[in-house]
Amino acid sequence: MLRDVLGKTFRFLGYTVQYGCIAHCAFEYLGGIVVCSGPSMEPTIQNSDIVFSENLSRHFYCIRKGDIVIVKSPSDPKSNICKRVIGLEGDKVCTSNPSDFLKSHSYVPKGHVWLEGDNLRNSTDSRCYGPVPYGLIRGRICFKIWPLNDFGFLRASPNGHRFLDD
């Protein structure tokens, strides 16, 4: 009887560890569900919207300008941020705020990306902390899950004029 109880207990623990490892790998390498908070991506993503983020793009270096990504915050490594990729390494980007009369430009260094929120007046992004290392990217947002009336792929940037092709 004790042998049966121990056998069932160890089998249960074994299955729990196996499925835990599978779940970890799925969320780490394939993707997961993310609840976004804050006003920096409005109107594209509202506070408390739920999105699906896939993680394969970052591993295969498939991140492009215009993609919305989840990134480890450069100023607080314990939190993640959601921003749009404005420039990739070697791209010329506008580093000034929209309200600045004189516009300043810079080039994104190798191994970095330039990130900005869609709500330029209420976003802490690369204009504050500079280019972000590519290694901090956790995933790329594919589509919005919640609210249901807005389910689907995300709309284009309302700040498309900030993408420079020089």
Coordinates of C-alpha atoms in Angstrom, one line a residue:
M1 CA 0.0 0.0 0.0
L2 CA 2.8 2.5 0.9
R3 CA 4.5 1.5 -2.3
D4 CA 1.4 2.3 -4.4
V5 CA 1.0 5.7 -2.7
L6 CA 4.7 6.6 -3.2
G7 CA 4.5 5.4 -6.8
K8 CA 1.5 7.5 -7.6
T9 CA 3.1 10.5 -5.8
F10 CA 6.3 10.3 -7.8
R11 CA 4.4 9.8 -11.1
F12 CA 2.4 12.9 -10.3
L13 CA 5.5 14.9 -9.5
G14 CA 7.2 13.6 -12.6
Y15 CA 4.3 14.7 -14.8
T16 CA 4.1 18.0 -13.1
V17 CA 7.8 18.7 -13.7
Q18 CA 7.5 17.6 -17.4
Y19 CA 4.4 19.8 -18.1
G20 CA 6.0 22.6 -16.2
C21 CA 9.1 22.4 -18.4
I22 CA 6.9 22.3 -21.6
A23 CA 4.9 25.3 -20.4
H24 CA 8.0 27.3 -19.6
C25 CA 9.6 26.6 -23.0
A26 CA 6.3 27.5 -24.7
F27 CA 6.0 30.8 -22.9
E28 CA 9.8 31.6 -23.2
Y29 CA 10.3 30.7 -26.9
L30 CA 7.0 30.7 -28.6
G31 CA 4.9 33.4 -27.0
G32 CA 2.2 34.3 -24.6
I33 CA -0.6 36.6 -23.5
V34 CA 0.3 40.0 -22.2
V35 CA -1.8 42.6 -20.4
C36 CA -0.7 46.1 -21.4
S37 CA -0.9 49.0 -19.0
G38 CA -0.2 52.7 -19.3
P39 CA -1.1 55.4 -21.9
S40 CA 2.1 55.4 -24.0
M41 CA 0.7 53.3 -26.8
E42 CA -2.7 55.0 -27.1
P43 CA -4.7 54.9 -29.4
T44 CA -3.3 51.6 -30.8
I45 CA -3.2 49.8 -27.4
Q46 CA -5.3 51.1 -24.6
N47 CA -4.7 50.6 -20.8
S48 CA -5.7 47.0 -19.8
D49 CA -5.8 45.7 -23.4
I50 CA -4.8 42.0 -23.7
V51 CA -2.5 41.1 -26.6
F52 CA -0.6 38.1 -27.9
S53 CA 3.1 38.4 -28.1
E54 CA 5.2 35.9 -30.1
N55 CA 8.9 35.4 -29.2
L56 CA 10.3 33.7 -32.3
S57 CA 11.0 37.0 -34.2
R58 CA 13.6 38.2 -31.7
H59 CA 15.5 34.9 -31.9
F60 CA 15.6 35.0 -35.7
Y61 CA 16.3 38.8 -35.9
C62 CA 13.0 39.4 -37.8
I63 CA 12.0 42.6 -35.9
R64 CA 11.2 45.4 -38.4
K65 CA 10.4 49.1 -38.3
G66 CA 6.8 49.6 -37.2
D67 CA 6.6 46.4 -35.1
I68 CA 5.3 46.8 -31.6
V69 CA 7.5 44.9 -29.1
I70 CA 7.7 43.9 -25.5
V71 CA 11.0 45.0 -24.0
K72 CA 12.7 44.8 -20.6
S73 CA 12.8 48.3 -19.4
P74 CA 16.2 49.9 -19.7
S75 CA 15.5 52.0 -16.5
D76 CA 13.8 49.2 -14.5
P77 CA 14.9 45.6 -15.4
K78 CA 12.1 44.1 -13.3
S79 CA 9.4 45.5 -15.6
N80 CA 8.5 45.2 -19.2
I81 CA 7.5 48.0 -21.6
C82 CA 5.5 48.0 -24.8
K83 CA 6.8 50.3 -27.6
R84 CA 6.9 50.6 -31.4
V85 CA 10.2 50.1 -33.2
I86 CA 11.0 53.4 -35.0
G87 CA 14.5 52.6 -36.1
L88 CA 16.9 49.7 -36.5
E89 CA 20.7 49.7 -36.3
G90 CA 22.2 52.2 -38.8
D91 CA 18.9 54.0 -39.3
K92 CA 18.6 57.8 -38.9
V93 CA 16.0 58.8 -36.3
C94 CA 14.5 62.0 -35.0
T95 CA 15.6 62.2 -31.4
S96 CA 13.6 65.4 -30.5
N97 CA 10.1 65.7 -29.1
P98 CA 7.3 66.6 -31.5
S99 CA 6.9 70.0 -29.8
D100 CA 10.6 71.0 -30.3
F101 CA 11.1 73.7 -33.0
L102 CA 14.5 72.5 -34.0
K103 CA 14.6 68.8 -34.8
S104 CA 17.7 66.8 -33.9
H105 CA 18.7 63.5 -35.6
S106 CA 20.9 60.6 -34.7
Y107 CA 21.9 57.2 -36.0
V108 CA 20.9 54.0 -34.1
P109 CA 24.1 52.2 -33.1
K110 CA 24.9 48.6 -34.0
G111 CA 22.9 46.0 -32.0
H112 CA 20.3 48.5 -30.9
V113 CA 16.8 49.7 -31.8
W114 CA 15.0 53.0 -31.3
L115 CA 11.6 52.7 -29.6
E116 CA 8.8 55.2 -29.1
G117 CA 5.3 55.0 -27.8
D118 CA 2.4 56.0 -30.2
N119 CA 1.3 58.6 -27.7
L120 CA 4.4 60.8 -28.1
R121 CA 3.3 63.4 -25.6
N122 CA 2.8 60.8 -22.8
S123 CA 5.5 58.2 -23.4
T124 CA 8.9 57.5 -21.8
D125 CA 10.9 55.9 -24.6
S126 CA 14.2 56.1 -26.5
R127 CA 13.9 59.9 -26.6
C128 CA 14.5 59.7 -22.8
Y129 CA 16.8 56.7 -22.4
G130 CA 18.4 56.4 -25.8
P131 CA 18.7 53.4 -28.1
V132 CA 17.8 50.1 -26.6
P133 CA 19.9 47.0 -26.9
Y134 CA 18.3 44.3 -29.2
G135 CA 18.9 41.7 -26.5
L136 CA 16.3 43.4 -24.2
I137 CA 13.5 42.6 -26.7
R138 CA 11.2 39.9 -25.3
G139 CA 8.7 39.5 -28.1
R140 CA 6.7 41.1 -30.9
I141 CA 3.0 41.8 -30.5
C142 CA 1.0 40.1 -33.2
F143 CA -2.6 41.0 -32.4
K144 CA -5.1 42.2 -29.9
I145 CA -7.2 39.7 -28.0
W146 CA -9.3 41.9 -25.7
P147 CA -11.5 43.9 -25.9
L148 CA -13.4 41.6 -28.4
N149 CA -14.7 44.6 -30.4
D150 CA -11.1 45.4 -31.2
F151 CA -9.9 41.9 -31.8
G152 CA -7.4 41.4 -34.6
F153 CA -4.1 42.8 -36.0
L154 CA -2.9 46.1 -34.7
R155 CA -3.2 49.3 -36.7
A156 CA -0.4 51.2 -38.3
S157 CA 1.5 53.9 -36.3
P158 CA -0.2 57.2 -36.0
N159 CA 3.3 58.7 -36.1
G160 CA 4.4 57.2 -39.5
H161 CA 6.0 60.6 -40.3
R162 CA 8.7 59.8 -37.7
F163 CA 10.0 56.9 -39.8
L164 CA 12.9 58.3 -41.7
D165 CA 14.3 56.6 -44.8
D166 CA 17.6 58.7 -45.1

